[in-house]
Tab-separated table of C-alpha atoms in Angstrom:
chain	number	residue	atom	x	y	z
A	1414	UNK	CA	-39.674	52.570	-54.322
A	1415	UNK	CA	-38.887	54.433	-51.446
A	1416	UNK	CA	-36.168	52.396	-48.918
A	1417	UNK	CA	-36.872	52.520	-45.393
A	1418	UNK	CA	-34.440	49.887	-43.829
A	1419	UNK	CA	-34.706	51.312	-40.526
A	1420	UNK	CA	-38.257	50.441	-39.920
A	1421	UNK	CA	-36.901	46.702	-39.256
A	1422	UNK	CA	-35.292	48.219	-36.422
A	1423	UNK	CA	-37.218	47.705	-33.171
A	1424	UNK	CA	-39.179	50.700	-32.540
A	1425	UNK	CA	-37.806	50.032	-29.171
A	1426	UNK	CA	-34.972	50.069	-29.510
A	1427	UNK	CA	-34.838	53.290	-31.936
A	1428	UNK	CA	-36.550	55.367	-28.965
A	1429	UNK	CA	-33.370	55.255	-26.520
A	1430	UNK	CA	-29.874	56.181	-26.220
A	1431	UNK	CA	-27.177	54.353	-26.573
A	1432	UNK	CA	-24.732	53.808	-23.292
A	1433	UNK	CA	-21.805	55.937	-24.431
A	1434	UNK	CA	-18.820	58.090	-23.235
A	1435	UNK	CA	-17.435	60.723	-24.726
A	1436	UNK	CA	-13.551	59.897	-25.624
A	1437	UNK	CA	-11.404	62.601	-23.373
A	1438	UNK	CA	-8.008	62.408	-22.850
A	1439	UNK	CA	-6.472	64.156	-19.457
A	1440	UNK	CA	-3.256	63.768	-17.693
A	1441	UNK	CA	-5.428	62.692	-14.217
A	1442	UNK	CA	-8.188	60.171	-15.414
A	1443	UNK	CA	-10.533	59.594	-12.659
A	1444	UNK	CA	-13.495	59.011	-14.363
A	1445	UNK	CA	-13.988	55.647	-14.388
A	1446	UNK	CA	-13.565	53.761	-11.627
A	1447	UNK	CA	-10.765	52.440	-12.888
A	1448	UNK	CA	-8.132	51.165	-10.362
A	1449	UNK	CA	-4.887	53.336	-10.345
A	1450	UNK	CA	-2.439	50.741	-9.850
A	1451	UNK	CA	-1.468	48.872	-12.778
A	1452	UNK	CA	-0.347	45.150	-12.313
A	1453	UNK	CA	3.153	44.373	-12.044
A	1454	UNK	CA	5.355	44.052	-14.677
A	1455	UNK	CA	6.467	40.434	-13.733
A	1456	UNK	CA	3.017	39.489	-13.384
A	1457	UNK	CA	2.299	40.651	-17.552
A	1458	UNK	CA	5.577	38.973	-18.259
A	1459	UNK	CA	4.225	35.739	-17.098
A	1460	UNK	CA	1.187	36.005	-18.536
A	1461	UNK	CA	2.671	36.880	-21.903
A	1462	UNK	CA	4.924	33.968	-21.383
A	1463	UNK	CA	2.004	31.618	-21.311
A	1464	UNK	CA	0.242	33.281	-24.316
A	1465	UNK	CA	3.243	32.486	-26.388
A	1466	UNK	CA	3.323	28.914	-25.535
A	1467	UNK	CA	0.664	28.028	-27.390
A	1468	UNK	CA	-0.545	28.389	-30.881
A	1469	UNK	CA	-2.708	31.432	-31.663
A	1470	UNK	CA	-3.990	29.790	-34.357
A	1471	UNK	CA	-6.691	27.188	-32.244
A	1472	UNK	CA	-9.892	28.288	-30.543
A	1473	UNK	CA	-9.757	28.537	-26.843
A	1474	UNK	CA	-11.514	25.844	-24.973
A	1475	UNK	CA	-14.855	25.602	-25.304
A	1476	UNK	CA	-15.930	25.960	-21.823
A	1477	UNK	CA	-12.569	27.119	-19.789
A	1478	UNK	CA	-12.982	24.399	-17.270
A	1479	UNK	CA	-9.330	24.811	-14.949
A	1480	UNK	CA	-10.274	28.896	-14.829
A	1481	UNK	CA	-13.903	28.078	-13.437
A	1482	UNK	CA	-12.468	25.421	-10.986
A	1483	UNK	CA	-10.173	28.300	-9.804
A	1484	UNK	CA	-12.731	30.606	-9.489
A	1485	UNK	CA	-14.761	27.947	-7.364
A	1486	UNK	CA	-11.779	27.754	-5.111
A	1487	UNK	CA	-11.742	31.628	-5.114
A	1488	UNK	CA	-14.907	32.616	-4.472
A	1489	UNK	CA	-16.321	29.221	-1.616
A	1490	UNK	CA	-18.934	28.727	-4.712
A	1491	UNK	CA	-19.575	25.569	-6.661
A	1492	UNK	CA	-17.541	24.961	-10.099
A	1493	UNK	CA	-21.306	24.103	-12.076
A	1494	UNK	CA	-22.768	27.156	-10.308
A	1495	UNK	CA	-19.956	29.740	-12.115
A	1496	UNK	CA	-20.108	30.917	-15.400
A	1497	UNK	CA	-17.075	33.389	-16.448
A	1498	UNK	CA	-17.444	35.588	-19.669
A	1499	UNK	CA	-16.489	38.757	-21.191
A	1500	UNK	CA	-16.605	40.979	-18.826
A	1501	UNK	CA	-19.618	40.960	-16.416
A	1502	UNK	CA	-21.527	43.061	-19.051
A	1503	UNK	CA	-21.669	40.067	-21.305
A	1504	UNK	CA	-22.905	38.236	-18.785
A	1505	UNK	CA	-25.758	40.757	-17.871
A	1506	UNK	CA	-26.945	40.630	-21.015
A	1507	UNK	CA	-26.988	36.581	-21.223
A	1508	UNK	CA	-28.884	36.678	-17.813
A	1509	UNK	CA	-31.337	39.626	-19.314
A	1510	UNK	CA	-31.570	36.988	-22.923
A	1511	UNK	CA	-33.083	34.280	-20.978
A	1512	UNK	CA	-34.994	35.688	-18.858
A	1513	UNK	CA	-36.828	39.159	-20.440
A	1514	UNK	CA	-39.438	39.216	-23.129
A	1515	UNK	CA	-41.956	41.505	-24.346
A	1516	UNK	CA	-43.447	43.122	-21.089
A	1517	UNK	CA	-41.498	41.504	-18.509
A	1518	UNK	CA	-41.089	43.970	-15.250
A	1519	UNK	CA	-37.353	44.380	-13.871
A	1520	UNK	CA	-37.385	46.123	-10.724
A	1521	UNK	CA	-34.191	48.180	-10.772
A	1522	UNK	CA	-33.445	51.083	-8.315
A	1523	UNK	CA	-32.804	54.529	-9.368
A	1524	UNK	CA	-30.520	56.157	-9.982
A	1525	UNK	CA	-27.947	53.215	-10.713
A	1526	UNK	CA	-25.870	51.579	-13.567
A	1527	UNK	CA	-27.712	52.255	-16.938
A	1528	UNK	CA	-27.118	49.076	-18.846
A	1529	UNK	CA	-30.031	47.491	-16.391
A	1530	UNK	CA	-32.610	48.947	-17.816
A	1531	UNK	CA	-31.082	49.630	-21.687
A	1532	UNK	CA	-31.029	46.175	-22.183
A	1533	UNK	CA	-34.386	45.782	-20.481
A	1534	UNK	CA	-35.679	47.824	-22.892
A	1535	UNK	CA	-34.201	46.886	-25.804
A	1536	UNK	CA	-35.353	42.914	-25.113
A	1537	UNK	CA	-39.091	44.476	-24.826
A	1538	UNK	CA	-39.000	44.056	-20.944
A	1539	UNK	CA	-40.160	46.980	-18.605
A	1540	UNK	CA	-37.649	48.069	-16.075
A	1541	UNK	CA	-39.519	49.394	-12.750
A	1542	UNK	CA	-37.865	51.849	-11.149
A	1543	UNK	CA	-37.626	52.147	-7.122
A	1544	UNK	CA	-36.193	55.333	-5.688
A	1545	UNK	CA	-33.536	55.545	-3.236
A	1546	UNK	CA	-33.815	57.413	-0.205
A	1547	UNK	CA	-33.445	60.870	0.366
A	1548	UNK	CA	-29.585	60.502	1.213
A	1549	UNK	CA	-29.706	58.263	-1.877
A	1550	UNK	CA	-29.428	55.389	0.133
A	1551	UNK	CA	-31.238	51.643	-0.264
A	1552	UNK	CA	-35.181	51.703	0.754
A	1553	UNK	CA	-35.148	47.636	1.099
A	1554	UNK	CA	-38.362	47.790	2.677
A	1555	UNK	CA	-39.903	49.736	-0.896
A	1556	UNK	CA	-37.753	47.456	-3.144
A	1557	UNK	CA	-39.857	44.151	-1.138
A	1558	UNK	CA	-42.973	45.980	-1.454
A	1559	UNK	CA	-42.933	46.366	-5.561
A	1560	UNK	CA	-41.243	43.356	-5.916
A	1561	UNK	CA	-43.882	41.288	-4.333
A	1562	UNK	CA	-47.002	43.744	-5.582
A	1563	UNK	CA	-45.477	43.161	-9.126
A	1564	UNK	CA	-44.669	39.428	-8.991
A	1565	UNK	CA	-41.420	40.668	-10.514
A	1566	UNK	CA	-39.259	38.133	-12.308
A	1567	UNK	CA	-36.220	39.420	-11.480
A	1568	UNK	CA	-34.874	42.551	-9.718
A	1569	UNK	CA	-31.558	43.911	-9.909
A	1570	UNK	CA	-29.652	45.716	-7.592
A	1571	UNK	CA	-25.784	46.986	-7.672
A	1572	UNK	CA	-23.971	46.887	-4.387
A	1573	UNK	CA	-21.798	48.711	-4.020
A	1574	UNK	CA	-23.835	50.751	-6.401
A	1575	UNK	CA	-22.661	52.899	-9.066
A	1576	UNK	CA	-22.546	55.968	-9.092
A	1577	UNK	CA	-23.911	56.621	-5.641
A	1578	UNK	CA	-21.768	54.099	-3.562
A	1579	UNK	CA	-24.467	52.898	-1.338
A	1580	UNK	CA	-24.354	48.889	0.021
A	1581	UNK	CA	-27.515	46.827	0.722
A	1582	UNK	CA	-26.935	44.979	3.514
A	1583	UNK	CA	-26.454	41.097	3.336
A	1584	UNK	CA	-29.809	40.677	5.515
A	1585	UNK	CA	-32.030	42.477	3.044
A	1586	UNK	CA	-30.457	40.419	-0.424
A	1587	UNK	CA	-31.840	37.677	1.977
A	1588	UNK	CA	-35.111	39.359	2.527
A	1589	UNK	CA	-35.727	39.718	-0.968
A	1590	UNK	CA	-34.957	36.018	-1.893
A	1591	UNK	CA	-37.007	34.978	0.581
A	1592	UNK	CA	-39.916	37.250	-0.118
A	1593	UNK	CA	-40.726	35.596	-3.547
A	1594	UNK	CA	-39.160	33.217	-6.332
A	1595	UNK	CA	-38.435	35.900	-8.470
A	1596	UNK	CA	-34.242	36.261	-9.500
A	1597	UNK	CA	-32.128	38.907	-7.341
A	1598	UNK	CA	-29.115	39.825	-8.985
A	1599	UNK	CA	-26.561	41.526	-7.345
A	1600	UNK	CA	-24.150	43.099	-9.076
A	1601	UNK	CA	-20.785	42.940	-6.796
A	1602	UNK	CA	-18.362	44.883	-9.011
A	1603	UNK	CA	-17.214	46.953	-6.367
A	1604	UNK	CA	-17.545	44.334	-3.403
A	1605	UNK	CA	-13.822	44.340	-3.005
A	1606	UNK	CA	-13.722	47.677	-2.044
A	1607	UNK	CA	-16.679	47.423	0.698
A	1608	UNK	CA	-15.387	44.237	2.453
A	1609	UNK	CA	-18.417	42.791	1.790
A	1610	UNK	CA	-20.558	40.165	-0.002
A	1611	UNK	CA	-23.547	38.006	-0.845
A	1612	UNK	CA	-21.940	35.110	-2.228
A	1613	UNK	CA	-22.485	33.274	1.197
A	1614	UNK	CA	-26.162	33.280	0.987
A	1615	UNK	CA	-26.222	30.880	-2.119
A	1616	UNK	CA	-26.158	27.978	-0.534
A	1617	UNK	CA	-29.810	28.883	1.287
A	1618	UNK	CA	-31.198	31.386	-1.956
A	1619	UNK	CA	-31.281	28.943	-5.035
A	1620	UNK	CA	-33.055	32.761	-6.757
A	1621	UNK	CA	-29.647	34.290	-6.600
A	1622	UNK	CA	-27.414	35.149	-8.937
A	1623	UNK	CA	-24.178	37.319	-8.253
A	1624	UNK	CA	-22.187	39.113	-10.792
A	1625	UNK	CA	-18.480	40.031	-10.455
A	1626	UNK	CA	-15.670	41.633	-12.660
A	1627	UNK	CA	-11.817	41.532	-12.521
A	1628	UNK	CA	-11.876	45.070	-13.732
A	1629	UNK	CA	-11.744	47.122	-10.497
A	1630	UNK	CA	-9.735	45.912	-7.982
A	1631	UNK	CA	-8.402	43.407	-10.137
A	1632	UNK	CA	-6.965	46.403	-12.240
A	1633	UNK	CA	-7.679	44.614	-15.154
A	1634	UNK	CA	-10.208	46.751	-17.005
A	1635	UNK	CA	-8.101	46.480	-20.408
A	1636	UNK	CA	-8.959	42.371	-20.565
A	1637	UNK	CA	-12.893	42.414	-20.173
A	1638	UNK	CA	-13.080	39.519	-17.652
A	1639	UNK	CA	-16.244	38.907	-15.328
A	1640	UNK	CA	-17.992	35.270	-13.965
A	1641	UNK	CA	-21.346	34.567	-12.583
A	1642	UNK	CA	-22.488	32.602	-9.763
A	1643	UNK	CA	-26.011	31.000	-9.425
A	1644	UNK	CA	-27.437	27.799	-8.427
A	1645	UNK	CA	-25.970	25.344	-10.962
A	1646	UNK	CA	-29.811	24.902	-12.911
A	1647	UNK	CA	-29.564	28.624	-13.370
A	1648	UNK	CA	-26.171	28.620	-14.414
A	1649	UNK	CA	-26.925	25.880	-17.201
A	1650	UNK	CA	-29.770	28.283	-18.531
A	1651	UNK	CA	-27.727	31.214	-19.050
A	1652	UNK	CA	-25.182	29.207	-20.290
A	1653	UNK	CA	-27.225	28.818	-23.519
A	1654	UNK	CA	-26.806	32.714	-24.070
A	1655	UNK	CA	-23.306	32.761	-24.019
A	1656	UNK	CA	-21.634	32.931	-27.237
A	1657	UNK	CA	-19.084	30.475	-27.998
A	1658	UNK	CA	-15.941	30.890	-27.255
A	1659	UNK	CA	-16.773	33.886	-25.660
A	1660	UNK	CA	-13.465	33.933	-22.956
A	1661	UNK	CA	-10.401	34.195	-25.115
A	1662	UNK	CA	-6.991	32.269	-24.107
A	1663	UNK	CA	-5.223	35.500	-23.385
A	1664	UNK	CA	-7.810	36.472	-21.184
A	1665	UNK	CA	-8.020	32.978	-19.519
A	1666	UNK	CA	-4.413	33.586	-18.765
A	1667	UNK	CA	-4.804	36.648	-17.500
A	1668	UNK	CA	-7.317	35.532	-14.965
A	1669	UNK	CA	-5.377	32.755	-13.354
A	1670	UNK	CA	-2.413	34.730	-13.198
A	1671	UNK	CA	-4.831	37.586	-11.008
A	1672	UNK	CA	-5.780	34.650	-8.888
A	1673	UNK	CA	-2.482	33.323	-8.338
A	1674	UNK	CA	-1.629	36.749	-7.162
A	1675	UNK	CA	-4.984	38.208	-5.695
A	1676	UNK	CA	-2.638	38.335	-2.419
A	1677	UNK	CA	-0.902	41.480	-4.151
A	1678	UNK	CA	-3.487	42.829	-5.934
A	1679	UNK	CA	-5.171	42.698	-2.385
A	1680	UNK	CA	-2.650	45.102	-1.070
A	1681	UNK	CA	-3.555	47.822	-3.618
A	1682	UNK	CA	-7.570	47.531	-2.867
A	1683	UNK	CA	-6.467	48.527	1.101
A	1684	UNK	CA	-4.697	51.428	-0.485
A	1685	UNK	CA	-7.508	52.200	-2.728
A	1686	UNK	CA	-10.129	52.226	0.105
A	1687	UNK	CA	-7.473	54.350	2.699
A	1688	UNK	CA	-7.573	57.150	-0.245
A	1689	UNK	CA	-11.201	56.911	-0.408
A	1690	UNK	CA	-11.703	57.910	3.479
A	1691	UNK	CA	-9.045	60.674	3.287
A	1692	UNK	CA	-10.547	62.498	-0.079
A	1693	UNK	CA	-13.932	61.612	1.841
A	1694	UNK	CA	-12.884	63.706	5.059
A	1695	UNK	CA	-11.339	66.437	3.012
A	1696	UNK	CA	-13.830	66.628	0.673
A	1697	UNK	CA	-16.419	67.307	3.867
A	1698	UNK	CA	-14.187	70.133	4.125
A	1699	UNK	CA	-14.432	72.076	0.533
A	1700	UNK	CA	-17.037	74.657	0.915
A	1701	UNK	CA	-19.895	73.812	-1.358
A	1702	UNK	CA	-19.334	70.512	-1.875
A	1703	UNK	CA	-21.755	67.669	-0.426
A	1704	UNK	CA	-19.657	64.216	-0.688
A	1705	UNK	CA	-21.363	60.760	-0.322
A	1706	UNK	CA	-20.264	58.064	1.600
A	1707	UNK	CA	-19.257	55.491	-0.611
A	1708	UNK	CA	-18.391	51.939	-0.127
A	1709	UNK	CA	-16.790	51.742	-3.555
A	1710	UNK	CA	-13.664	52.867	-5.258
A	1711	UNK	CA	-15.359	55.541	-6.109
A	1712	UNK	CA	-17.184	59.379	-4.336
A	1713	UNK	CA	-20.345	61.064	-5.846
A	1714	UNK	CA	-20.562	64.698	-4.988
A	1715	UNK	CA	-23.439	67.196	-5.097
A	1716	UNK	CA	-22.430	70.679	-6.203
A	1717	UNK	CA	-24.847	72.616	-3.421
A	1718	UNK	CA	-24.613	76.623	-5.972
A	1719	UNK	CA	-22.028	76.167	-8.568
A	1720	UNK	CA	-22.836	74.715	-11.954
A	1721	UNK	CA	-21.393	71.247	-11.962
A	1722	UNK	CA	-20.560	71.318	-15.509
A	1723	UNK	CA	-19.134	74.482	-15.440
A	1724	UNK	CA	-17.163	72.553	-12.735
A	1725	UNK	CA	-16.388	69.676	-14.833
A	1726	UNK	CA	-15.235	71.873	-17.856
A	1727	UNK	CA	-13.387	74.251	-15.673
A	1728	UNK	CA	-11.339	71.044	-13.416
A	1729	UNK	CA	-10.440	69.415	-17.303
A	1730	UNK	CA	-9.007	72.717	-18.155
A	1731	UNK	CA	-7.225	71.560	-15.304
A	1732	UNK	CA	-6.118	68.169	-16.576
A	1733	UNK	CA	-8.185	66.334	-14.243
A	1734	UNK	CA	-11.029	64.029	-16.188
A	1735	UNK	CA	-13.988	63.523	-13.553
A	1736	UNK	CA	-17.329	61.771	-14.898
A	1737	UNK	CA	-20.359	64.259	-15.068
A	1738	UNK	CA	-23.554	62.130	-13.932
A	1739	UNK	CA	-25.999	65.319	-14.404
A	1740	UNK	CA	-28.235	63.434	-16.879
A	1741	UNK	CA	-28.819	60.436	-14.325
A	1742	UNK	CA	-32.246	60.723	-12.656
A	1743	UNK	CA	-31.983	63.162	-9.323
A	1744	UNK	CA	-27.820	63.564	-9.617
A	1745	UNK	CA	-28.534	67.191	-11.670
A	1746	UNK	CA	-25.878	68.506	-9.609
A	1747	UNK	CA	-23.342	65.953	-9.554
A	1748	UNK	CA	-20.014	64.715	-10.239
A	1749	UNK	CA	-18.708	61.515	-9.930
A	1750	UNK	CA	-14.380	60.918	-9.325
A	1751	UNK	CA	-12.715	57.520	-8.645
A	1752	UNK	CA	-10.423	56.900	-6.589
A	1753	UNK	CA	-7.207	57.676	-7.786
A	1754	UNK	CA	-2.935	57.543	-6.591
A	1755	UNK	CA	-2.535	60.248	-3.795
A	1756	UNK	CA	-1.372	62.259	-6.631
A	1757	UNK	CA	-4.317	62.076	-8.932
A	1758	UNK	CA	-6.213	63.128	-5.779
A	1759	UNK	CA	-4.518	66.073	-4.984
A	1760	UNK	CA	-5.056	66.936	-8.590
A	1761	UNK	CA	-8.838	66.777	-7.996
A	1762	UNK	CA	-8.860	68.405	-4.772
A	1763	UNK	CA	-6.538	71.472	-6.341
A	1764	UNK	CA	-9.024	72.103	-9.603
A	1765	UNK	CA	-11.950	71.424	-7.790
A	1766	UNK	CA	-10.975	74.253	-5.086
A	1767	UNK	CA	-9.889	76.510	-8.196
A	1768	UNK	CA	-13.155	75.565	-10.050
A	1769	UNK	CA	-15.300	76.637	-7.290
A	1770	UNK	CA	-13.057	79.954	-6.922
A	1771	UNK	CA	-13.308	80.447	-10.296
A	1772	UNK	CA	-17.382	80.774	-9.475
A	1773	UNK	CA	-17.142	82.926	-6.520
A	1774	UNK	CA	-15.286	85.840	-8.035
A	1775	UNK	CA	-16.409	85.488	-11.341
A	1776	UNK	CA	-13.897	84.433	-13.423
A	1777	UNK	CA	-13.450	82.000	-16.416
């Protein structure tokens, strides 16, 4: 008898990649979007304090009540509307459980994060795609227009979005909500880092549903921490998704302590976005180089002649780690680098100028 286990795989699932990242080490690691300021010491010493308290032996609670009340008080958003989990990922997918089957439409823009539409697929759904503009900005008026033609359950859109760095505005999240009863999700990972957000507009949209993460200007990527804020029926839904126990107590701990001292943290997001207009201006200036503008913690860049991953190979040589987005639909020529210290950016700036010298006389 011949064995063919894999067959019980869904076909659908067989037929895509996997989201991935090939494991580089460099000296300057701007590839991502990670925030370059760790927390302070005093504020892991705490934390660890707290973790040693208690016994590591017993579960965590079972729904982590004090952090979601905090989180209510953080965000001007109801405590039964917020749902924290393991990272915002997790809770992408728990959103994506209860609400795609076999043949449900997503409308998700393109290009943008990748996880939309992998987990789309893999759950049977269709994701839609909607271009952005020609400057790879939001086309609101084209995302209403599918939307609505479709009768689209749900459409997802990441704002800030990743990797282009493009916001849509407040007024057209509204728009959309208003247009039909489908869900808009807006992924806010980045908000932080634009000074703005929809979270306001819950009160009037009971079809939205916003998705956060302390792992940007948090600087907390290490703990996986993320929460999600709906109307409180939603909330309940995806709710019965979520694994149990799915927030450890270090984690937990780790959160409140990020509230308590968001003030801080806050300091290091205005540094953050003051290095993100200064590499924007001088990357204007490179010769070759077409930067975004970016409302993130984070600048795409189109390589206008030289091979970008030429570039990318030649600027590790270099020690500097930048993320190469050629495979992403319409970004065949570009590299993506966070936001790093003033240091990590001069890094950048000094391989990237020797990378694209490297082209114009011909070396290697």
């Amino acid at each position: 008898m011949t064995m063919r286990p894999l067959r019980h795989i869904k076909p659908s699932v067989r037929s895509i990649a996997a989201y991935t990242l090939a494991a580089r080490e460099a000296p300057v690691k701007i590839n991502q979007n990670e925030n370059p300021y760790d927390v302070p010491d005093g504020f892991k010493r705490r934390v660890l304090d707290r973790a040693l308290s208690r016994p590591w032996s017993r579960y965590p609670e079972f729904d982590p009540k004090e952090l979601v009340e905090r989180l209510a008080e953080f965000s001007g958003w109801k405590p039964d509307g917020i749902l924290a989990g393991n990272g915002s990922n997790e809770l992408i997918e728990a959103l994506l459980l209860v609400t795609v089957g076999p043949g449900t439409r997503v409308v998700i823009p393109e290009p943008t994060f990748t996880l939309y539409a992998l987990l789309t697929k893999i759950l049977g759904g269709e994701a839609i795609r909607v271009a952005l503009g020609p400057e790879l900005e939001y086309v609101p008026e084209e995302l209403r227009k599918v939307r609505h033609e479709l009768a689209a359950p749900i459409t997802i859109v990441c704002s800030p979005n990743n990797p282009t760095g493009g916001v849509l505005p407040a007024e057209e999240v509204s728009r959309l909500c208003e247009d039909a009863d489908g869900l808009v999700v807006v992924d806010e990972a980045y908000h932080e880092f634009s000074g703005q957000s929809v979270v306001p507009l819950l009160a009037r949209h009971p079809n939205l549903v916003v998705l956060r993460t302390f792992s940007k200007a948090m600087a907390l990527a290490g703990l996986r921490l993320g929460y999600l804020l709906a109307s409180p029926e939603i909330v309940r839904e995806v709710n019965k998704a979520r694994l149990p126990y799915n927030l450890n107590f270090f984690s937990q701990a780790v959160a409140m302590a990020a509230l308590d001292d968001w003030d801080t943290l806050r300091g290091n997001v205005e540094k953050i976005v003051a290095s993100r207009e200064d590499l924007l201006y001088r990357l204007y200036r490179v010769p070759g180089v077409r930067p975004f503008p970016s409302k993130a913690n984070f600048i795409l860049l189109e390589l206008l002649e030289a091979d970008p991953k030429t570039v990318f190979e030649s600027v590790y040589r270099r020690g500097v780690l930048v993320r190469d987005v050629t495979s992403y639909p319409r970004l065949q020529r570009c590299l993506r680098v966070s936001v790093g210290s003033e240091p990590e950016n001069e890094a950048f700036l000094s391989a990237l100028r020797h990378a694209l010298e490297e082209r114009r006389f011909g070396r290697v």
